[in-house]
Coordinates of C-alpha atoms in Angstrom, one line a residue:
M1 CA 45.2 -74.8 95.0
S2 CA 43.1 -72.8 92.4
D3 CA 42.9 -69.1 92.0
D4 CA 39.8 -68.7 94.1
G5 CA 41.4 -70.4 97.2
W6 CA 39.4 -73.6 96.9
T7 CA 41.4 -76.7 97.4
P8 CA 39.9 -79.8 95.8
P9 CA 39.5 -82.9 97.9
T10 CA 41.9 -85.8 97.5
V11 CA 41.0 -87.6 94.3
G12 CA 39.2 -90.9 94.8
T13 CA 38.2 -90.3 98.4
S14 CA 34.6 -90.3 99.7
S15 CA 34.6 -86.4 99.9
D16 CA 35.5 -86.2 96.1
P17 CA 32.4 -84.9 94.3
R18 CA 33.7 -85.9 90.9
V19 CA 32.9 -89.2 89.2
L20 CA 36.0 -90.3 87.4
A21 CA 35.6 -92.3 84.2
G22 CA 38.5 -94.5 85.3
S23 CA 36.4 -96.0 88.1
Y24 CA 34.2 -97.6 85.3
T25 CA 37.0 -99.1 83.4
D26 CA 39.6 -101.8 84.1
G27 CA 42.6 -101.7 81.9
G28 CA 40.7 -100.5 78.8
T29 CA 37.6 -102.7 79.3
I30 CA 34.3 -101.1 80.5
L31 CA 32.9 -102.5 83.7
I32 CA 29.3 -102.9 82.5
G33 CA 27.9 -104.1 85.8
K34 CA 29.2 -101.1 87.7
L35 CA 28.0 -98.7 85.0
V36 CA 24.5 -100.3 84.8
S37 CA 24.1 -100.3 88.6
T38 CA 24.9 -96.6 88.7
I39 CA 22.5 -95.8 86.0
L40 CA 19.7 -98.0 87.6
G41 CA 20.3 -96.3 90.9
A42 CA 19.9 -92.8 89.3
V43 CA 16.8 -93.9 87.5
W44 CA 15.3 -95.4 90.7
L45 CA 16.0 -92.2 92.7
T46 CA 14.4 -90.1 89.9
F47 CA 11.4 -92.4 89.8
V48 CA 10.9 -92.3 93.6
G49 CA 11.3 -88.5 93.7
G50 CA 8.8 -88.0 90.9
W51 CA 6.3 -90.5 92.5
W52 CA 6.6 -88.7 95.8
A53 CA 5.9 -85.3 94.1
I54 CA 2.8 -86.7 92.4
I55 CA 1.4 -88.3 95.5
S56 CA 2.0 -85.1 97.5
A57 CA 0.2 -83.1 94.9
V58 CA -2.8 -85.5 94.8
V59 CA -3.1 -85.5 98.6
E60 CA -2.9 -81.7 98.6
V61 CA -5.7 -81.5 96.0
H62 CA -7.9 -83.9 98.0
V63 CA -7.5 -82.0 101.2
A64 CA -8.2 -78.7 99.6
M65 CA -11.4 -80.1 98.0
I66 CA -12.6 -81.5 101.3
N67 CA -12.0 -78.1 102.9
A68 CA -13.8 -76.4 100.1
G69 CA -16.8 -78.8 100.5
A70 CA -16.9 -78.0 104.2
D71 CA -16.7 -74.3 103.6
G72 CA -19.4 -74.6 100.9
Y73 CA -21.8 -76.4 103.2
A74 CA -21.3 -73.8 106.0
G75 CA -21.8 -71.0 103.4
I76 CA -25.0 -72.6 102.1
I77 CA -26.4 -73.0 105.6
R78 CA -25.6 -69.4 106.5
A79 CA -26.9 -68.1 103.2
M80 CA -30.3 -69.9 103.6
G81 CA -31.2 -67.3 106.2
Q82 CA -30.0 -64.4 104.2
G83 CA -31.5 -65.0 100.7
G84 CA -30.5 -66.3 97.3
A85 CA -28.1 -63.6 96.3
E86 CA -25.9 -64.2 99.3
T87 CA -25.9 -67.9 98.5
I88 CA -24.7 -67.3 95.0
R89 CA -22.0 -64.9 96.2
I90 CA -20.7 -67.3 98.8
T91 CA -20.8 -70.3 96.4
W92 CA -18.7 -68.5 93.8
A93 CA -16.3 -67.0 96.3
S94 CA -15.6 -70.2 98.2
A95 CA -15.3 -72.3 95.0
F96 CA -12.9 -69.8 93.4
R97 CA -10.8 -69.4 96.5
A98 CA -10.5 -73.2 97.0
A99 CA -9.6 -73.8 93.4
V100 CA -6.8 -71.2 93.3
E101 CA -5.5 -72.3 96.7
T102 CA -5.4 -75.9 95.6
N103 CA -3.3 -75.5 92.5
P104 CA -3.4 -72.7 89.9
L105 CA -3.0 -75.3 87.1
F106 CA -6.1 -77.2 88.1
A107 CA -8.1 -74.0 89.1
P108 CA -10.5 -73.9 86.1
I109 CA -11.4 -77.6 86.3
L110 CA -11.8 -77.5 90.1
L111 CA -13.8 -74.3 90.0
T112 CA -16.2 -75.7 87.5
L113 CA -16.7 -79.0 89.4
E114 CA -17.2 -77.1 92.7
I115 CA -19.7 -74.8 91.2
I116 CA -21.7 -77.7 89.7
A117 CA -21.6 -79.6 93.0
V118 CA -22.6 -76.7 95.2
S119 CA -25.3 -75.6 92.8
A120 CA -26.7 -79.2 92.7
I121 CA -26.7 -79.4 96.4
F122 CA -28.4 -76.0 96.8
L123 CA -31.1 -76.8 94.1
E124 CA -31.8 -80.1 95.8
L125 CA -32.1 -78.5 99.2
R126 CA -34.3 -75.8 97.8
R127 CA -36.6 -78.4 96.1
R128 CA -36.9 -80.3 99.3
L129 CA -37.6 -77.3 101.4
G130 CA -39.8 -75.5 98.9

């Protein structure tokens, strides 16, 4: 028993959190197969975890951009009745809010793309109506 009252589990059991170097050797020779399989397992888990994080971030960005587009369309339709100044305010506000909510790292790029898209839609709509 150690000074802090913690009793380590029995060495070599399934509850032992330590990896003993002796489990990778056999009488002085290294068990290459066991060592390589452990390393490959660790690499695979790292790869899958990283891939899952990337896919989750991409899905989150896409959902936020779709929501921003829907908010932008609703804002444009509302602003058409209230004048051009309100349209510009709603466009900038919704684009900025969506970009920051999506991911602060991508906020400048998303904000620029959203402003360009909303401005192009509004200018096309104004050209067709005017």
